[in-house]
Tab-separated table of N, CA and C in Angstrom:
chain	number	residue	atom	x	y	z
A	1	UNK	N	-40.119	63.689	-32.407
A	1	UNK	CA	-38.673	63.408	-32.267
A	1	UNK	C	-37.786	64.168	-33.453
A	2	UNK	N	-36.693	64.784	-32.981
A	2	UNK	CA	-35.864	65.562	-33.855
A	2	UNK	C	-34.683	64.839	-34.142
A	3	UNK	N	-34.557	64.498	-35.618
A	3	UNK	CA	-33.623	63.654	-36.120
A	3	UNK	C	-32.536	64.535	-36.802
A	4	UNK	N	-31.450	64.690	-35.786
A	4	UNK	CA	-30.200	65.719	-36.107
A	4	UNK	C	-29.746	65.349	-37.533
A	5	UNK	N	-29.506	64.165	-37.861
A	5	UNK	CA	-28.625	63.847	-38.997
A	5	UNK	C	-29.598	64.033	-40.300
A	6	UNK	N	-30.629	63.793	-40.125
A	6	UNK	CA	-31.775	64.082	-41.416
A	6	UNK	C	-31.988	65.532	-41.637
A	7	UNK	N	-32.103	66.300	-40.328
A	7	UNK	CA	-32.253	67.812	-40.595
A	7	UNK	C	-31.059	68.481	-41.169
A	8	UNK	N	-29.874	68.088	-40.767
A	8	UNK	CA	-28.513	68.700	-40.969
A	8	UNK	C	-28.254	68.252	-42.567
A	9	UNK	N	-28.628	67.045	-42.897
A	9	UNK	CA	-28.363	66.623	-44.415
A	9	UNK	C	-28.706	67.713	-45.507
A	10	UNK	N	-29.589	68.533	-45.137
A	10	UNK	CA	-29.853	69.599	-46.201
A	10	UNK	C	-28.923	70.762	-46.358
A	11	UNK	N	-28.103	70.728	-45.457
A	11	UNK	CA	-26.944	71.910	-45.412
A	11	UNK	C	-25.474	71.285	-45.882
A	12	UNK	N	-24.868	72.224	-46.423
A	12	UNK	CA	-23.470	71.811	-46.865
A	12	UNK	C	-22.387	73.090	-46.437
A	13	UNK	N	-21.286	72.564	-46.359
A	13	UNK	CA	-20.065	73.559	-46.267
A	13	UNK	C	-20.379	74.163	-45.012
A	14	UNK	N	-19.860	75.654	-45.071
A	14	UNK	CA	-19.952	76.419	-43.728
A	14	UNK	C	-21.350	76.662	-43.290
A	15	UNK	N	-22.127	76.689	-44.153
A	15	UNK	CA	-23.731	76.674	-43.421
A	15	UNK	C	-23.953	75.532	-42.626
A	16	UNK	N	-23.302	74.363	-42.935
A	16	UNK	CA	-23.650	73.160	-42.182
A	16	UNK	C	-23.009	73.219	-40.919
A	17	UNK	N	-21.809	73.755	-40.895
A	17	UNK	CA	-21.164	73.805	-39.652
A	17	UNK	C	-21.691	74.887	-38.629
A	18	UNK	N	-22.155	76.023	-39.173
A	18	UNK	CA	-22.774	77.115	-38.372
A	18	UNK	C	-23.968	76.517	-37.897
A	19	UNK	N	-24.847	75.888	-38.627
A	19	UNK	CA	-26.053	75.300	-38.058
A	19	UNK	C	-25.947	74.270	-36.887
A	20	UNK	N	-24.818	73.352	-37.055
A	20	UNK	CA	-24.630	72.479	-36.191
A	20	UNK	C	-24.115	73.195	-34.760
A	21	UNK	N	-23.353	74.249	-35.031
A	21	UNK	CA	-22.986	74.949	-33.775
A	21	UNK	C	-24.034	75.650	-33.012
A	22	UNK	N	-24.835	76.109	-33.960
A	22	UNK	CA	-26.010	76.678	-33.414
A	22	UNK	C	-26.963	75.762	-32.535
A	23	UNK	N	-27.159	74.767	-33.163
A	23	UNK	CA	-27.760	73.566	-32.419
A	23	UNK	C	-27.196	73.203	-31.206
A	24	UNK	N	-25.767	72.885	-31.192
A	24	UNK	CA	-25.006	72.631	-29.920
A	24	UNK	C	-25.036	73.950	-28.936
A	25	UNK	N	-25.239	74.936	-29.352
A	25	UNK	CA	-25.265	76.144	-28.354
A	25	UNK	C	-26.656	76.359	-27.567
A	26	UNK	N	-27.734	75.786	-28.388
A	26	UNK	CA	-28.955	76.157	-27.942
A	26	UNK	C	-29.694	74.903	-27.501
A	27	UNK	N	-29.128	73.770	-27.722
A	27	UNK	CA	-29.878	72.383	-27.495
A	27	UNK	C	-28.984	71.342	-26.534
A	28	UNK	N	-29.263	71.385	-25.375
A	28	UNK	CA	-28.544	70.606	-24.481
A	28	UNK	C	-28.530	69.083	-24.768
A	29	UNK	N	-29.812	68.695	-25.376
A	29	UNK	CA	-30.218	67.352	-25.753
A	29	UNK	C	-29.313	66.880	-26.924
A	30	UNK	N	-28.980	67.855	-27.806
A	30	UNK	CA	-28.493	67.327	-29.084
A	30	UNK	C	-27.082	67.989	-29.073
A	31	UNK	N	-26.450	68.559	-27.856
A	31	UNK	CA	-25.042	69.350	-28.186
A	31	UNK	C	-24.029	68.120	-28.422
A	32	UNK	N	-23.937	66.956	-27.765
A	32	UNK	CA	-22.986	66.057	-28.192
A	32	UNK	C	-22.800	65.710	-29.595
A	33	UNK	N	-23.896	65.134	-30.049
A	33	UNK	CA	-24.094	64.805	-31.472
A	33	UNK	C	-23.824	66.007	-32.385
A	34	UNK	N	-24.303	67.129	-32.276
A	34	UNK	CA	-24.148	68.135	-33.038
A	34	UNK	C	-22.601	68.765	-33.035
A	35	UNK	N	-21.949	68.624	-31.966
A	35	UNK	CA	-20.414	68.927	-31.904
A	35	UNK	C	-19.708	67.894	-32.593
A	36	UNK	N	-20.011	66.713	-32.458
A	36	UNK	CA	-19.240	65.533	-33.037
A	36	UNK	C	-19.499	65.613	-34.564
A	37	UNK	N	-20.748	65.997	-35.127
A	37	UNK	CA	-20.641	66.161	-36.525
A	37	UNK	C	-20.106	67.597	-36.920
A	38	UNK	N	-20.153	68.626	-36.222
A	38	UNK	CA	-19.503	69.801	-36.552
A	38	UNK	C	-18.025	69.582	-36.626
A	39	UNK	N	-17.473	68.941	-35.746
A	39	UNK	CA	-15.988	68.547	-35.809
A	39	UNK	C	-15.653	67.740	-36.963
A	40	UNK	N	-16.213	66.728	-37.303
A	40	UNK	CA	-16.176	66.012	-38.443
A	40	UNK	C	-16.182	66.791	-39.925
A	41	UNK	N	-17.069	67.569	-39.858
A	41	UNK	CA	-17.314	68.504	-40.949
A	41	UNK	C	-16.191	69.394	-41.011
A	42	UNK	N	-15.834	70.184	-39.905
A	42	UNK	CA	-14.679	71.017	-40.011
A	42	UNK	C	-13.331	70.261	-40.295
A	43	UNK	N	-13.181	69.113	-39.991
A	43	UNK	CA	-11.784	68.520	-40.334
A	43	UNK	C	-11.898	67.960	-41.792
A	44	UNK	N	-13.170	68.001	-42.383
A	44	UNK	CA	-13.080	67.704	-43.827
A	44	UNK	C	-12.879	69.052	-44.552
A	45	UNK	N	-12.713	70.278	-44.021
A	45	UNK	CA	-12.545	71.189	-44.602
A	45	UNK	C	-11.193	71.861	-44.331
A	46	UNK	N	-10.709	73.038	-44.571
A	46	UNK	CA	-9.647	73.878	-44.149
A	46	UNK	C	-9.722	74.949	-43.060
A	47	UNK	N	-10.897	74.719	-42.537
A	47	UNK	CA	-11.237	76.020	-41.547
A	47	UNK	C	-10.662	75.654	-40.224
A	48	UNK	N	-9.343	75.928	-40.079
A	48	UNK	CA	-8.798	75.758	-38.577
A	48	UNK	C	-9.116	76.885	-37.690
A	49	UNK	N	-9.544	78.154	-38.117
A	49	UNK	CA	-9.905	79.076	-37.161
A	49	UNK	C	-11.110	78.699	-36.475
A	50	UNK	N	-12.189	78.205	-37.161
A	50	UNK	CA	-13.411	77.803	-36.505
A	50	UNK	C	-13.232	76.553	-35.640
A	51	UNK	N	-12.278	75.652	-36.246
A	51	UNK	CA	-12.029	74.397	-35.590
A	51	UNK	C	-11.427	74.819	-34.071
A	52	UNK	N	-10.582	75.766	-34.225
A	52	UNK	CA	-9.857	76.158	-32.880
A	52	UNK	C	-10.885	77.001	-31.913
A	53	UNK	N	-11.593	77.750	-32.548
A	53	UNK	CA	-12.699	78.510	-31.678
A	53	UNK	C	-13.727	77.664	-30.892
A	54	UNK	N	-13.986	76.489	-31.647
A	54	UNK	CA	-14.881	75.457	-30.910
A	54	UNK	C	-14.263	74.923	-29.822
A	55	UNK	N	-13.020	74.611	-29.925
A	55	UNK	CA	-12.293	73.979	-28.928
A	55	UNK	C	-12.001	74.938	-27.736
A	56	UNK	N	-11.482	75.936	-28.305
A	56	UNK	CA	-10.787	77.026	-27.244
A	56	UNK	C	-11.687	77.872	-26.561
A	57	UNK	N	-12.776	78.339	-27.184
A	57	UNK	CA	-13.509	79.449	-26.649
A	57	UNK	C	-15.047	78.898	-26.295
A	58	UNK	N	-15.712	78.647	-27.523
A	58	UNK	CA	-17.160	78.422	-27.570
A	58	UNK	C	-17.653	77.097	-26.740
A	59	UNK	N	-16.884	76.083	-26.954
A	59	UNK	CA	-17.455	74.826	-26.368
A	59	UNK	C	-16.341	73.902	-25.728
A	60	UNK	N	-15.598	74.709	-24.968
A	60	UNK	CA	-14.514	74.000	-24.102
A	60	UNK	C	-14.987	72.977	-23.208
A	61	UNK	N	-15.921	73.115	-22.452
A	61	UNK	CA	-16.420	72.207	-21.499
A	61	UNK	C	-17.337	71.026	-22.074
A	62	UNK	N	-18.116	71.364	-23.088
A	62	UNK	CA	-18.829	70.655	-24.013
A	62	UNK	C	-18.060	69.569	-24.811
A	63	UNK	N	-17.084	70.018	-25.216
A	63	UNK	CA	-16.197	69.127	-26.061
A	63	UNK	C	-15.501	68.036	-25.332
A	64	UNK	N	-15.222	68.666	-23.991
A	64	UNK	CA	-14.459	67.758	-23.059
A	64	UNK	C	-15.409	66.725	-22.603
A	65	UNK	N	-16.796	67.054	-22.293
A	65	UNK	CA	-17.848	66.044	-21.934
A	65	UNK	C	-18.148	65.055	-23.067
A	66	UNK	N	-18.107	65.528	-24.331
A	66	UNK	CA	-18.466	64.791	-25.277
A	66	UNK	C	-17.371	63.930	-25.833
A	67	UNK	N	-16.138	64.019	-25.160
A	67	UNK	CA	-15.113	63.095	-25.505
A	67	UNK	C	-14.135	63.566	-26.697
A	68	UNK	N	-14.349	65.041	-27.227
A	68	UNK	CA	-13.724	65.619	-28.237
A	68	UNK	C	-12.477	66.013	-27.910
A	69	UNK	N	-11.343	65.659	-28.522
A	69	UNK	CA	-9.915	66.250	-28.380
A	69	UNK	C	-9.423	66.926	-29.559
A	70	UNK	N	-8.886	68.132	-29.087
A	70	UNK	CA	-8.378	69.000	-30.292
A	70	UNK	C	-7.133	68.490	-30.993
A	71	UNK	N	-7.165	68.150	-32.211
A	71	UNK	CA	-6.141	67.627	-33.036
A	71	UNK	C	-5.132	68.716	-33.225
A	72	UNK	N	-4.111	68.837	-32.707
A	72	UNK	CA	-3.058	69.995	-33.119
A	72	UNK	C	-2.216	69.596	-34.216
A	73	UNK	N	-1.985	68.362	-34.368
A	73	UNK	CA	-1.351	68.019	-35.688
A	73	UNK	C	-2.046	68.206	-36.975
A	74	UNK	N	-3.341	67.823	-37.075
A	74	UNK	CA	-4.390	68.149	-38.087
A	74	UNK	C	-4.056	69.766	-38.321
A	75	UNK	N	-4.207	70.506	-37.264
A	75	UNK	CA	-4.409	71.891	-37.528
A	75	UNK	C	-2.886	72.558	-38.187
A	76	UNK	N	-1.843	71.904	-37.703
A	76	UNK	CA	-0.631	72.406	-38.135
A	76	UNK	C	-0.436	71.957	-39.614
A	77	UNK	N	-0.877	70.636	-39.982
A	77	UNK	CA	-0.698	70.170	-41.357
A	77	UNK	C	-1.557	71.084	-42.354
A	78	UNK	N	-2.811	71.235	-41.837
A	78	UNK	CA	-3.597	72.181	-42.699
A	78	UNK	C	-3.230	73.600	-42.830
A	79	UNK	N	-2.631	74.095	-41.721
A	79	UNK	CA	-2.211	75.274	-41.840
A	79	UNK	C	-0.982	75.552	-42.742
A	80	UNK	N	0.050	74.504	-42.817
A	80	UNK	CA	1.172	74.392	-43.606
A	80	UNK	C	0.722	74.312	-45.022
A	81	UNK	N	-0.127	73.441	-45.326
A	81	UNK	CA	-0.820	73.383	-46.722
A	81	UNK	C	-1.283	74.777	-47.145
A	82	UNK	N	-2.138	75.336	-46.496
A	82	UNK	CA	-2.846	76.616	-46.717
A	82	UNK	C	-1.539	77.740	-47.057
A	83	UNK	N	-0.569	77.712	-46.197
A	83	UNK	CA	0.608	78.687	-46.209
A	83	UNK	C	1.282	78.486	-47.691
A	84	UNK	N	1.453	77.059	-48.004
A	84	UNK	CA	2.247	76.687	-49.153
A	84	UNK	C	1.380	76.987	-50.451
A	85	UNK	N	0.050	76.823	-50.325
A	85	UNK	CA	-0.945	77.299	-51.441
A	85	UNK	C	-0.755	78.735	-51.645
A	86	UNK	N	-0.884	79.514	-50.622
A	86	UNK	CA	-0.778	80.859	-50.456
A	86	UNK	C	0.355	81.603	-51.193
A	87	UNK	N	1.614	81.046	-50.827
A	87	UNK	CA	2.816	81.412	-51.354
A	87	UNK	C	2.922	81.007	-52.912
A	88	UNK	N	2.426	79.786	-53.306
A	88	UNK	CA	2.489	79.477	-54.594
A	88	UNK	C	1.573	80.318	-55.509
A	89	UNK	N	0.388	80.746	-54.983
A	89	UNK	CA	-0.485	81.565	-55.668
A	89	UNK	C	0.120	83.130	-55.672
A	90	UNK	N	0.690	83.587	-54.719
A	90	UNK	CA	1.334	84.847	-54.623
A	90	UNK	C	2.476	84.900	-55.760
A	91	UNK	N	3.177	83.881	-55.852
A	91	UNK	CA	4.447	83.717	-56.777
A	91	UNK	C	3.695	83.806	-58.034
A	92	UNK	N	2.527	83.018	-58.317
A	92	UNK	CA	1.998	82.983	-59.771
A	92	UNK	C	1.491	84.295	-60.098
A	93	UNK	N	0.881	85.147	-59.069
A	93	UNK	CA	0.318	86.509	-59.268
A	93	UNK	C	1.535	87.349	-59.738
A	94	UNK	N	2.675	87.277	-59.118
A	94	UNK	CA	3.688	88.209	-59.438
A	94	UNK	C	4.287	87.773	-60.834
A	95	UNK	N	4.315	86.679	-61.247
A	95	UNK	CA	4.822	86.292	-62.610
A	95	UNK	C	3.677	86.818	-63.565
A	96	UNK	N	2.628	86.581	-63.288
A	96	UNK	CA	1.464	87.101	-64.221
A	96	UNK	C	1.460	88.535	-64.223
A	97	UNK	N	1.951	89.131	-63.262
A	97	UNK	CA	1.900	90.774	-63.464
A	97	UNK	C	3.109	91.098	-64.236
A	98	UNK	N	4.314	90.397	-64.044
A	98	UNK	CA	5.454	90.702	-64.816
A	98	UNK	C	5.177	90.444	-66.430
A	99	UNK	N	4.493	89.266	-66.625
A	99	UNK	CA	4.233	88.993	-68.028
A	99	UNK	C	3.289	90.031	-68.729
A	100	UNK	N	2.331	90.707	-67.838
A	100	UNK	CA	1.280	91.389	-68.357
A	100	UNK	C	2.375	92.799	-68.590
A	101	UNK	N	3.141	93.214	-67.695
A	101	UNK	CA	4.026	94.328	-68.191
A	101	UNK	C	4.662	94.128	-69.476
A	102	UNK	N	5.304	92.895	-69.663
A	102	UNK	CA	6.183	92.718	-70.802
A	102	UNK	C	5.163	92.655	-71.898
A	103	UNK	N	4.063	92.146	-71.979
A	103	UNK	CA	2.970	92.197	-73.004
A	103	UNK	C	2.664	93.627	-73.358
A	104	UNK	N	2.411	94.443	-72.378
A	104	UNK	CA	2.140	95.689	-72.789
A	104	UNK	C	3.193	96.621	-73.423
A	105	UNK	N	4.516	96.273	-72.916
A	105	UNK	CA	5.694	96.792	-73.813
A	105	UNK	C	5.779	96.282	-75.028
A	106	UNK	N	5.619	94.945	-75.267
A	106	UNK	CA	5.562	94.526	-76.725
A	106	UNK	C	4.541	95.128	-77.624
A	107	UNK	N	3.158	95.234	-77.016
A	107	UNK	CA	2.300	95.863	-77.913
A	107	UNK	C	2.583	97.322	-78.124
A	108	UNK	N	3.364	97.988	-77.269
A	108	UNK	CA	3.566	99.460	-77.491
A	108	UNK	C	4.727	99.590	-78.653
A	109	UNK	N	5.537	98.572	-78.574
A	109	UNK	CA	6.520	98.601	-79.530
A	109	UNK	C	5.976	98.293	-80.971
A	110	UNK	N	4.977	97.298	-81.083
A	110	UNK	CA	4.165	96.927	-82.019
A	110	UNK	C	3.405	98.452	-82.831
A	111	UNK	N	2.850	98.930	-81.682
A	111	UNK	CA	2.024	100.169	-81.895
A	111	UNK	C	2.903	101.458	-82.772
A	112	UNK	N	4.385	101.108	-82.268
A	112	UNK	CA	5.100	102.503	-82.677
A	112	UNK	C	5.567	101.899	-84.194
């Protein structure tokens, strides 16, 4: 007897999700349980692209049969957070570049 939860416990992160999706794709017997675990794992991450891929392309019928529903609100929230983080990091990088140029000018003046 194959115990999915025991088997998958040795994996973490993206590797865990990919292994669960592989099992769902190749084992009709474990498809529903593997999809449930994969969706739970994806919702604990920020990987909305794979989440959408599971529902929209790879396992559309299997998700419907397993009673899984695509959570559009979660996708929107995670994407907004990711965009906000990206903009903040981009702003910080621009500031760091500006400060680096100023530091180089200051060092040049000191060298003179």
